Coordinates of C-alpha atoms (C1' of nucleotides) in Angstrom, one line a residue:
Chain A
M831 CA 0.4 -0.1 0.0
A832 CA 1.5 2.9 -1.1
Y833 CA 0.9 6.6 0.2
N834 CA -0.3 9.3 -2.1
Y835 CA -1.8 12.7 -1.4
Q836 CA -1.8 13.4 -5.2
Y837 CA -5.2 12.4 -6.1
P838 CA -8.5 14.1 -4.4
R839 CA -10.0 12.9 -2.1
A840 CA -13.7 11.1 -1.5
A841 CA -15.8 12.7 1.0
L842 CA -17.1 10.0 3.8
T843 CA -20.2 9.8 5.4
V844 CA -22.6 7.4 7.3
D845 CA -25.9 7.2 7.2
C846 CA -28.1 4.7 9.4
V847 CA -31.8 3.1 8.3
V848 CA -33.5 3.7 11.6
F849 CA -36.2 0.7 12.3
G850 CA -38.6 0.7 14.7
F851 CA -41.5 -1.2 15.6
D852 CA -45.2 -0.5 16.4
E853 CA -48.8 -1.1 15.3
S854 CA -47.5 -4.4 13.7
E855 CA -46.1 -2.7 11.4
L856 CA -42.4 -2.0 10.6
K857 CA -41.3 1.6 9.9
V858 CA -38.4 3.7 9.2
L859 CA -37.2 6.5 10.4
L860 CA -36.6 9.4 7.9
I861 CA -35.2 13.5 8.0
Q862 CA -36.5 16.2 5.6
R863 CA -33.6 17.4 4.1
A864 CA -33.1 21.5 4.4
L865 CA -30.6 21.7 2.0
D866 CA -30.1 21.1 -1.9
P867 CA -29.7 19.0 -3.0
F868 CA -32.9 17.3 -2.6
K869 CA -33.8 19.6 -0.8
G870 CA -37.5 18.8 0.5
K871 CA -36.8 15.1 -0.5
W872 CA -36.5 12.6 2.5
A873 CA -33.3 10.7 3.6
L874 CA -31.5 8.7 5.9
P875 CA -30.6 10.1 8.7
G876 CA -26.5 10.9 8.2
G877 CA -23.7 12.7 7.9
F878 CA -20.0 13.5 7.7
V879 CA -17.6 11.3 9.2
R880 CA -14.9 13.8 11.2
V881 CA -11.1 12.8 12.0
D882 CA -11.3 11.8 15.4
E883 CA -14.1 10.2 15.7
T884 CA -14.6 5.9 14.6
L885 CA -17.4 5.3 12.1
D886 CA -19.3 3.5 14.5
D887 CA -19.0 7.2 16.6
A888 CA -19.8 9.2 13.7
A889 CA -23.0 7.2 13.1
R890 CA -24.3 7.8 16.7
R891 CA -23.5 10.7 16.8
E892 CA -25.7 11.9 13.9
L893 CA -28.1 10.2 15.2
A894 CA -28.8 11.8 18.7
E895 CA -28.0 15.1 16.6
E896 CA -30.7 14.0 14.2
T897 CA -33.0 11.9 15.8
G898 CA -32.3 12.7 19.7
L899 CA -31.6 8.9 19.7
E900 CA -29.1 8.1 22.2
N901 CA -27.9 4.2 22.9
V902 CA -29.8 2.1 20.5
F903 CA -28.7 -1.3 19.1
L904 CA -25.9 -0.5 15.6
E905 CA -24.2 -2.5 13.3
Q906 CA -22.3 -1.3 10.4
L907 CA -24.0 -2.7 7.1
Y908 CA -22.4 -1.6 3.9
T909 CA -20.4 0.7 2.2
F910 CA -21.4 2.6 -0.7
G911 CA -19.2 3.8 -3.3
T912 CA -20.6 4.3 -6.6
V913 CA -19.2 7.4 -8.2
N914 CA -22.0 9.7 -8.7
R915 CA -24.4 8.8 -5.7
D916 CA -23.8 12.4 -4.8
P917 CA -24.5 14.8 -8.3
R918 CA -22.2 17.1 -6.3
E919 CA -19.1 15.3 -6.0
R920 CA -17.5 11.6 -4.8
V921 CA -19.0 11.1 -1.7
V922 CA -18.8 7.6 0.4
S923 CA -20.8 6.3 2.7
V924 CA -20.6 3.7 5.5
A925 CA -24.5 2.4 5.7
H926 CA -25.5 1.5 9.3
Y927 CA -29.0 -0.2 10.8
A928 CA -30.1 0.6 13.9
L929 CA -33.1 -1.0 16.0
V930 CA -34.9 1.2 18.5
K931 CA -37.8 0.4 20.7
L932 CA -40.3 3.3 19.3
T933 CA -41.8 3.8 22.8
D934 CA -38.4 5.0 24.0
H935 CA -38.2 7.4 21.2
K936 CA -41.4 8.9 21.1
A937 CA -41.4 11.2 24.0
K938 CA -38.1 12.8 22.1
A939 CA -38.9 13.0 18.9
A940 CA -41.3 15.8 19.2
T941 CA -38.4 18.1 20.6
D942 CA -35.0 16.9 18.9
A943 CA -35.9 15.7 15.9
A944 CA -39.3 17.9 14.5
N945 CA -38.6 17.0 10.8
A946 CA -37.7 13.5 11.5
Q947 CA -40.7 11.1 11.1
W948 CA -41.3 7.5 10.8
F949 CA -43.4 5.6 7.9
P950 CA -44.0 2.2 7.2
I951 CA -41.3 -0.1 5.4
S952 CA -44.2 -0.6 2.9
K953 CA -44.9 3.2 2.2
L954 CA -41.6 5.0 2.5
P955 CA -41.3 7.9 0.6
K956 CA -38.9 8.9 -2.7
L957 CA -35.7 8.6 -0.9
A958 CA -32.4 11.1 -1.8
F959 CA -29.5 9.8 -3.2
D960 CA -29.4 5.9 -3.0
H961 CA -31.0 6.1 0.2
A962 CA -33.5 3.6 -1.1
D963 CA -31.0 1.1 -2.2
I964 CA -29.8 1.4 1.4
V965 CA -32.4 0.4 2.8
A966 CA -33.4 -2.1 0.5
A967 CA -29.9 -3.6 1.7
A968 CA -31.0 -2.7 5.5
L969 CA -34.1 -4.7 5.4
A970 CA -32.2 -8.0 4.0
R971 CA -30.0 -8.3 6.7
L972 CA -32.3 -7.5 9.3
Q973 CA -34.5 -10.1 7.1
G974 CA -31.3 -12.6 7.4
K975 CA -30.1 -12.1 11.1
V976 CA -33.4 -12.7 12.9
R977 CA -33.3 -15.8 11.7
Y978 CA -30.2 -16.6 13.5
Q979 CA -29.6 -14.1 16.5
P980 CA -32.0 -12.9 19.1
I981 CA -32.3 -8.9 18.1
G982 CA -35.7 -8.6 17.9
F983 CA -35.6 -8.0 21.7
E984 CA -34.2 -4.3 20.6
L985 CA -37.2 -3.4 18.6
L986 CA -39.3 -4.2 21.5
P987 CA -40.3 -2.6 24.8
P988 CA -38.6 -4.1 27.5
K989 CA -41.7 -5.7 28.7
F990 CA -43.9 -7.8 26.1
T991 CA -46.0 -10.5 25.4
L992 CA -45.3 -13.2 23.0
S993 CA -47.8 -12.1 20.7
E994 CA -46.1 -8.8 20.6
L995 CA -42.5 -10.9 19.8
Q996 CA -44.8 -13.3 17.0
H997 CA -46.1 -10.2 15.0
L998 CA -42.7 -8.4 15.5
Y999 CA -41.3 -11.3 13.9
E1000 CA -43.8 -11.9 11.1
A1001 CA -43.7 -8.2 10.2
I1002 CA -39.5 -8.4 9.8
L1003 CA -40.2 -11.4 7.3
E1004 CA -43.1 -10.5 5.8
A1005 CA -44.7 -14.4 6.4
G1006 CA -46.6 -15.5 8.8
L1007 CA -45.8 -17.9 11.6
D1008 CA -47.5 -20.7 13.3
K1009 CA -48.5 -19.6 17.6
R1010 CA -47.9 -22.6 19.2
N1011 CA -44.5 -23.4 16.9
F1012 CA -43.0 -20.4 17.8
R1013 CA -43.9 -20.2 21.3
K1014 CA -42.5 -23.8 21.2
K1015 CA -39.4 -22.9 20.0
V1016 CA -38.8 -19.3 21.5
L1017 CA -39.4 -20.4 24.9
G1018 CA -37.1 -23.5 24.3
F1019 CA -34.3 -20.4 24.0
G1020 CA -34.9 -20.0 28.2
L1021 CA -33.7 -16.2 27.5
L1022 CA -37.4 -14.8 28.2
M1023 CA -38.2 -14.5 31.7
P1024 CA -41.6 -14.6 32.5
L1025 CA -42.8 -11.7 34.7
K1026 CA -45.3 -11.5 37.5
E1027 CA -47.2 -8.9 35.8
T1028 CA -49.5 -9.3 32.6
Q1029 CA -50.8 -6.8 30.1
M1030 CA -54.6 -5.6 30.4
A1031 CA -55.6 -5.1 27.0
G1032 CA -59.1 -4.4 25.9
R1033 CA -61.7 -7.0 26.2
H1034 CA -59.9 -10.2 26.2
R1035 CA -57.9 -12.5 28.0
P1036 CA -54.5 -10.6 29.6
A1037 CA -51.2 -11.5 28.1
Q1038 CA -48.0 -13.1 30.2
L1039 CA -45.1 -10.5 30.2
F1040 CA -41.8 -11.8 29.3
R1041 CA -38.3 -10.1 29.6
F1042 CA -35.4 -10.8 27.3
D1043 CA -32.6 -11.9 29.2
A1044 CA -29.7 -10.0 27.9
D1045 CA -27.1 -11.4 30.8
K1046 CA -28.2 -15.2 29.8
Y1047 CA -27.8 -14.6 26.2
E1048 CA -24.5 -13.5 26.4
K1049 CA -23.5 -16.1 28.2
L1050 CA -25.1 -18.6 26.0
K1051 CA -23.5 -17.2 22.9
K1052 CA -19.8 -17.5 24.1
R1053 CA -20.5 -21.2 24.2
G1054 CA -21.3 -21.4 20.4
F1055 CA -25.3 -21.9 21.6
N1056 CA -27.8 -22.0 18.0
F1057 CA -30.4 -19.0 17.9
E1058 CA -32.1 -20.7 14.8
L1059 CA -35.6 -19.7 14.7
Chain B
M788 CA -27.4 15.6 6.1
A789 CA -25.1 19.0 5.7
Y790 CA -22.2 19.3 3.2
N791 CA -18.6 21.0 5.1
Y792 CA -15.6 21.4 3.4
Q793 CA -14.1 23.3 6.5
Y794 CA -13.0 19.4 8.0
P795 CA -10.2 17.3 6.6
R796 CA -10.6 15.0 5.3
A797 CA -9.8 11.0 5.9
A798 CA -7.9 9.1 3.2
L799 CA -10.0 5.8 1.8
T800 CA -8.0 2.4 0.7
V801 CA -9.5 -0.6 -0.3
D802 CA -7.9 -3.7 0.8
C803 CA -8.5 -7.4 0.2
V804 CA -8.0 -10.5 1.9
V805 CA -7.4 -13.1 -1.0
F806 CA -7.8 -16.5 -0.6
G807 CA -6.6 -19.7 -2.2
F808 CA -6.9 -23.6 -2.0
D809 CA -3.9 -25.8 -2.1
E810 CA -2.7 -29.3 -0.6
S811 CA -5.5 -29.4 1.8
E812 CA -4.7 -25.8 3.2
L813 CA -6.5 -22.5 2.8
K814 CA -3.7 -19.8 2.1
V815 CA -4.0 -16.0 2.1
L816 CA -1.8 -14.3 -0.3
L817 CA 0.7 -11.3 1.2
I818 CA 2.4 -8.6 0.5
Q819 CA 5.5 -7.2 2.0
R820 CA 5.5 -3.5 2.2
A821 CA 8.2 -1.5 0.9
L822 CA 7.7 1.7 2.4
D823 CA 7.1 2.9 5.7
P824 CA 5.6 2.7 7.7
F825 CA 5.7 -1.1 8.6
K826 CA 8.2 -1.4 6.0
G827 CA 9.4 -5.3 5.1
K828 CA 6.2 -6.2 7.2
W829 CA 4.0 -8.2 5.2
A830 CA 0.3 -6.8 4.4
L831 CA -2.6 -7.1 2.6
P832 CA -2.9 -6.2 -1.0
G833 CA -4.5 -2.6 -1.5
G834 CA -4.6 0.8 -2.1
F835 CA -6.2 4.1 -2.3
V836 CA -9.8 5.0 -3.8
R837 CA -9.0 7.3 -7.0
V838 CA -12.1 9.8 -7.4
D839 CA -13.6 8.1 -10.3
E840 CA -13.6 4.4 -9.5
T841 CA -16.0 2.2 -7.1
L842 CA -14.5 0.3 -4.3
D843 CA -15.6 -3.0 -6.1
D844 CA -13.6 -1.2 -9.0
A845 CA -10.3 -0.1 -6.8
A846 CA -10.0 -3.7 -5.2
R847 CA -10.3 -5.0 -8.8
R848 CA -7.3 -2.8 -9.7
E849 CA -5.1 -3.2 -7.0
L850 CA -5.5 -6.4 -7.2
A851 CA -4.1 -6.5 -10.7
E852 CA -1.4 -4.1 -10.0
E853 CA -0.1 -5.9 -7.1
T854 CA -0.8 -9.5 -7.3
G855 CA -1.5 -9.9 -11.2
L856 CA -5.2 -11.2 -10.3
E857 CA -7.9 -10.4 -12.8
N858 CA -11.5 -11.9 -12.9
V859 CA -11.9 -13.0 -9.5
F860 CA -14.6 -13.6 -6.6
L861 CA -14.5 -10.7 -4.8
E862 CA -16.8 -9.3 -2.6
Q863 CA -17.2 -6.5 -0.1
L864 CA -16.5 -6.7 3.6
Y865 CA -16.4 -5.1 6.5
T866 CA -15.1 -1.0 6.9
F867 CA -12.7 -0.5 9.4
G868 CA -12.9 3.0 10.8
T869 CA -10.6 3.1 14.2
V870 CA -8.9 6.8 14.6
N871 CA -5.2 5.2 14.5
R872 CA -5.0 2.4 12.0
D873 CA -2.3 4.3 10.4
P874 CA 0.1 5.6 12.4
R875 CA 0.3 9.1 9.8
E876 CA -3.3 10.2 9.3
R877 CA -7.0 9.1 9.2
V878 CA -7.2 6.5 7.1
V879 CA -10.7 4.3 6.2
S880 CA -10.2 1.4 4.4
V881 CA -12.8 -0.8 2.7
A882 CA -12.1 -4.7 3.4
H883 CA -12.8 -7.0 0.9
Y884 CA -12.4 -10.7 0.3
A885 CA -11.4 -12.5 -2.4
L886 CA -11.5 -16.3 -4.0
V887 CA -8.9 -17.6 -6.4
K888 CA -7.9 -20.8 -8.4
L889 CA -4.6 -21.2 -6.9
T890 CA -3.8 -23.2 -10.4
D891 CA -4.7 -19.8 -12.3
H892 CA -2.5 -17.9 -10.5
K893 CA 0.8 -20.1 -10.2
A894 CA 2.1 -19.2 -13.7
K895 CA 1.3 -14.9 -13.0
A896 CA 2.9 -14.9 -9.5
A897 CA 6.7 -15.0 -10.7
T898 CA 6.0 -11.8 -13.1
D899 CA 3.6 -9.7 -11.9
A900 CA 3.8 -10.0 -7.9
A901 CA 7.3 -11.0 -6.6
N902 CA 6.6 -9.7 -3.6
A903 CA 3.6 -11.5 -3.1
Q904 CA 3.6 -14.6 -1.4
W905 CA 0.7 -17.3 -0.2
F906 CA 1.1 -17.9 2.8
P907 CA -1.6 -21.2 5.0
I908 CA -4.0 -19.2 7.1
S909 CA -2.9 -20.9 10.3
K910 CA 0.8 -20.0 9.8
L911 CA 0.5 -16.0 9.2
P912 CA 3.4 -13.8 10.0
K913 CA 2.7 -10.3 12.1
L914 CA 1.2 -8.3 10.1
A915 CA 0.9 -4.6 9.2
F916 CA -1.9 -2.3 10.7
D917 CA -4.8 -3.7 11.8
H918 CA -4.6 -6.6 8.9
A919 CA -5.1 -9.1 11.3
D920 CA -8.6 -8.1 12.1
I921 CA -9.4 -7.5 8.6
V922 CA -8.1 -11.5 8.3
A923 CA -9.8 -12.9 11.1
A924 CA -13.3 -10.9 9.9
A925 CA -12.6 -12.1 6.4
L926 CA -12.2 -15.8 7.4
A927 CA -15.2 -15.6 9.8
R928 CA -17.5 -14.3 6.8
L929 CA -16.0 -17.2 4.5
Q930 CA -16.9 -19.6 7.3
G931 CA -20.5 -18.4 7.4
K932 CA -21.0 -18.0 3.5
V933 CA -20.0 -21.4 2.7
R934 CA -22.9 -22.8 4.6
Y935 CA -25.5 -21.7 2.9
Q936 CA -23.7 -20.6 -0.9
P937 CA -21.6 -22.9 -3.3
I938 CA -19.2 -20.5 -3.3
G939 CA -16.4 -23.0 -2.0
F940 CA -15.6 -24.0 -6.3
E941 CA -14.5 -20.3 -6.5
L942 CA -11.6 -22.0 -4.9
L943 CA -10.9 -25.1 -7.0
P944 CA -9.7 -25.5 -10.4
P945 CA -12.7 -26.3 -13.3
K946 CA -12.2 -29.8 -12.7
F947 CA -12.1 -31.5 -9.2
T948 CA -12.9 -34.7 -7.4
L949 CA -15.3 -34.7 -4.7
S950 CA -12.9 -35.9 -1.8
E951 CA -10.9 -32.4 -3.3
L952 CA -14.2 -30.8 -2.5
Q953 CA -13.9 -32.0 0.6
H954 CA -10.8 -31.6 1.5
L955 CA -11.6 -28.2 0.9
Y956 CA -14.8 -27.3 3.0
E957 CA -12.9 -29.5 5.8
A958 CA -10.3 -26.8 5.5
I959 CA -12.5 -23.3 5.5
L960 CA -14.8 -24.9 8.4
E961 CA -11.9 -26.3 10.4
A962 CA -13.8 -29.1 11.0
G963 CA -13.9 -33.2 10.0
L964 CA -17.0 -34.4 7.8
D965 CA -18.8 -37.4 7.0
K966 CA -18.0 -38.6 3.7
R967 CA -20.9 -40.4 2.7
N968 CA -23.2 -37.4 4.1
F969 CA -21.0 -34.9 2.7
R970 CA -21.4 -36.6 -1.2
K971 CA -25.5 -37.3 -0.5
K972 CA -25.8 -33.4 0.2
V973 CA -23.9 -31.5 -2.6
L974 CA -24.5 -34.1 -5.0
G975 CA -28.2 -33.6 -4.4
F976 CA -28.5 -30.2 -5.0
G977 CA -27.7 -31.2 -8.6
L978 CA -24.9 -28.3 -9.5
L979 CA -22.0 -31.6 -10.1
M980 CA -21.7 -32.1 -13.4
P981 CA -20.0 -35.4 -13.7
L982 CA -17.2 -35.6 -16.5
K983 CA -16.4 -38.8 -18.3
E984 CA -12.8 -38.2 -16.8
T985 CA -11.1 -39.3 -14.2
Q986 CA -8.3 -38.3 -11.8
M987 CA -5.3 -40.7 -12.1
A988 CA -3.1 -40.0 -9.1
G989 CA -0.4 -42.3 -8.0
R990 CA -1.1 -45.4 -6.5
H991 CA -4.7 -46.1 -5.8
R992 CA -7.9 -46.2 -7.7
P993 CA -8.8 -43.1 -9.6
A994 CA -11.7 -40.3 -9.1
Q995 CA -14.3 -39.2 -10.9
L996 CA -13.8 -35.2 -11.9
F997 CA -16.7 -32.8 -12.1
R998 CA -17.3 -29.4 -12.8
F999 CA -19.8 -26.8 -11.1
D1000 CA -22.5 -25.9 -13.4
A1001 CA -22.7 -22.0 -12.6
D1002 CA -25.5 -21.3 -15.3
K1003 CA -27.8 -23.9 -13.2
Y1004 CA -26.8 -22.3 -10.1
E1005 CA -27.9 -19.2 -11.0
K1006 CA -31.3 -19.9 -12.2
L1007 CA -31.7 -22.1 -9.1
K1008 CA -30.8 -18.6 -6.5
K1009 CA -33.1 -16.5 -8.8
R1010 CA -36.0 -19.1 -7.4
G1011 CA -34.6 -18.6 -4.0
F1012 CA -33.4 -22.1 -3.8
N1013 CA -31.6 -23.1 -0.3
F1014 CA -28.3 -24.3 -0.6
E1015 CA -27.4 -25.3 2.3
L1016 CA -24.7 -27.6 3.2
Chain C
dT557 C1' -76.0 -12.4 35.0
dA558 C1' -75.9 -14.6 30.9
dT559 C1' -74.0 -14.0 26.2
dT560 C1' -71.1 -12.1 23.3
dA561 C1' -66.3 -10.7 21.4
dA562 C1' -61.9 -11.1 21.5
dT563 C1' -57.4 -12.8 22.5
dA564 C1' -54.6 -16.0 25.4
dG565 C1' -52.7 -20.4 25.7
dT566 C1' -52.3 -25.0 24.9
dG567 C1' -50.0 -30.6 22.5
dT568 C1' -49.6 -34.2 19.6
dA569 C1' -48.5 -36.7 15.3
dT570 C1' -46.6 -36.8 10.8
dC571 C1' -42.9 -35.7 8.3
dA572 C1' -38.6 -34.5 6.6
dT573 C1' -33.3 -33.8 8.1
dT574 C1' -29.7 -34.8 10.1
dA575 C1' -25.9 -37.6 12.0
dA576 C1' -23.7 -42.0 12.7
dC577 C1' -21.6 -45.7 11.1
dA578 C1' -17.8 -50.0 7.6
dC579 C1' -17.5 -52.3 3.8
dT580 C1' -16.4 -53.2 -0.7
dA581 C1' -13.8 -51.2 -5.7
dT582 C1' -10.1 -49.8 -8.2
dG583 C1' -5.8 -48.5 -9.2
dT584 C1' -0.5 -48.5 -8.9
dC585 C1' 3.8 -50.3 -7.7
dA586 C1' 6.9 -53.2 -5.8
Chain D
dT656 C1' -0.2 -61.7 -6.7
dG657 C1' -0.1 -59.2 -2.6
dA658 C1' 0.1 -54.6 0.2
dC659 C1' -1.0 -50.2 -0.3
dA660 C1' -3.9 -46.4 -0.9
dT661 C1' -7.7 -43.7 -2.1
dA662 C1' -13.0 -43.9 -4.2
dG663 C1' -17.4 -45.0 -3.8
dT664 C1' -21.5 -46.8 -1.8
dG665 C1' -27.1 -47.7 2.4
dT666 C1' -29.1 -47.8 6.0
dT667 C1' -30.9 -46.7 10.5
dA668 C1' -31.6 -44.2 14.7
dA669 C1' -32.6 -39.5 16.5
dT670 C1' -33.6 -35.1 15.8
dG671 C1' -36.2 -31.4 14.4
dA672 C1' -39.7 -29.1 11.6
dT673 C1' -44.4 -28.8 10.2
dA674 C1' -49.5 -29.1 10.5
dC675 C1' -53.1 -29.0 13.0
dA676 C1' -58.1 -26.9 16.7
dC677 C1' -59.5 -26.6 20.4
dT678 C1' -60.0 -24.2 26.2
dA679 C1' -59.1 -20.5 28.9
dT680 C1' -59.9 -15.8 30.3
dT681 C1' -61.4 -10.9 30.7
dA682 C1' -64.5 -6.4 29.5
dA683 C1' -68.2 -4.8 27.6
dT684 C1' -72.8 -5.7 26.3
dA685 C1' -77.9 -7.3 26.2

DNA sequence: TATTAATAGTGTATCATTAACACTATGTCA
DNA sequence: TGACATAGTGTTAATGATACACTATTAATA
């Protein structure tokens, strides 16, 4: 690898596909652009990487600045580097995806991120740049990952019912799941702790609440345990 | 996303983990560095991304320049962006991994890439920068990918025996496989075409040669066929 | 207070897949 | 022609996946 300063450099950004789950729908958080190009268009939250921060740090900083979100599940997805992604100059973007609990975010949404809005994944508006490609890649990754890693819990509140969990998986995988088989499988992992509370909701039988045991998950993961759905 | 030219920019490179397979061993192609830092140390082939080429193009160009390899299987792996990867300045590297048929490469090795050398994955020298991390990530990816996509053929000559294929998978997965179950499974995919030739090798029964049917694979892949090992 | 509506919760039987296992076949070389 | 080295081949048992239907509990209402 030779060093060479004579060439112009690409600009480096991070973009984030933020997933949330609410009312049986998978949603994505978008920002309305204030400046050209694509002024007024919806886009992914993101921005420039500073020379003194890692890619992960940059993604978290932009997320906090533009949406008020902090301490979320965040992973690098893919780096998008086609030459004309940006109409002005060469910009390479390291895309990430994040999973957030919508319940946490709702309070902050009004304050920090007036121009941020959740859209159902099936009804996204036209997006700026190649952001539609990035969302597609993120969804594919989420669908793949959810099959063998229990990351779905990042999208649910700390206490949830098995029905809510099943609806989440059905929304992500875009497929119906058998109730009995689903419960058998997820309870079999031993990562769901039943709480003493139940969730009362309207005119029907209340449901058992569970929480996800993250400590136990970490221990089992280290032993190479398999969480394939 | 706001544009801002006032900050210094990170330099952007690509690096490639090139895998090969020979004599029952998985190998990685390394370059001996001619310049400081890490002068004389072994490193991954790679270099700067130009403003008028995609990341994929950059990786292929560097591979051709430094190792003489062309038309190889190449995929983006992960982008490494810790702040002090490079002792001189901020450098973000988009890592790729490549799979090559060693038989193809051997002829070229002497001419194009005098300072390139294959190392068994289990006996790598100390590497420059964070290249050891990159190799580890590439190996993990290869091990994961090989379970559900028939990419192993990229590492074998066009004609190969089932024993060679099994040894390859054993080398990648670092695990022994049952001969009968392995043959049953891979032949069951219907992607291996038996040739009329056999491979004579030394003092034992000659083995049936096969070739991988890439066209058939593409067709089945589009229909969502599952190639899980 | 009996009925209805709405979701929670539960078990079994069949089918498909995976895992374990050992011997015969065919060539070369001494 | 016997020894050696690798190729090639099926069956059984265990495990995991799939398909499937009814009862239980609550709130609302008649």
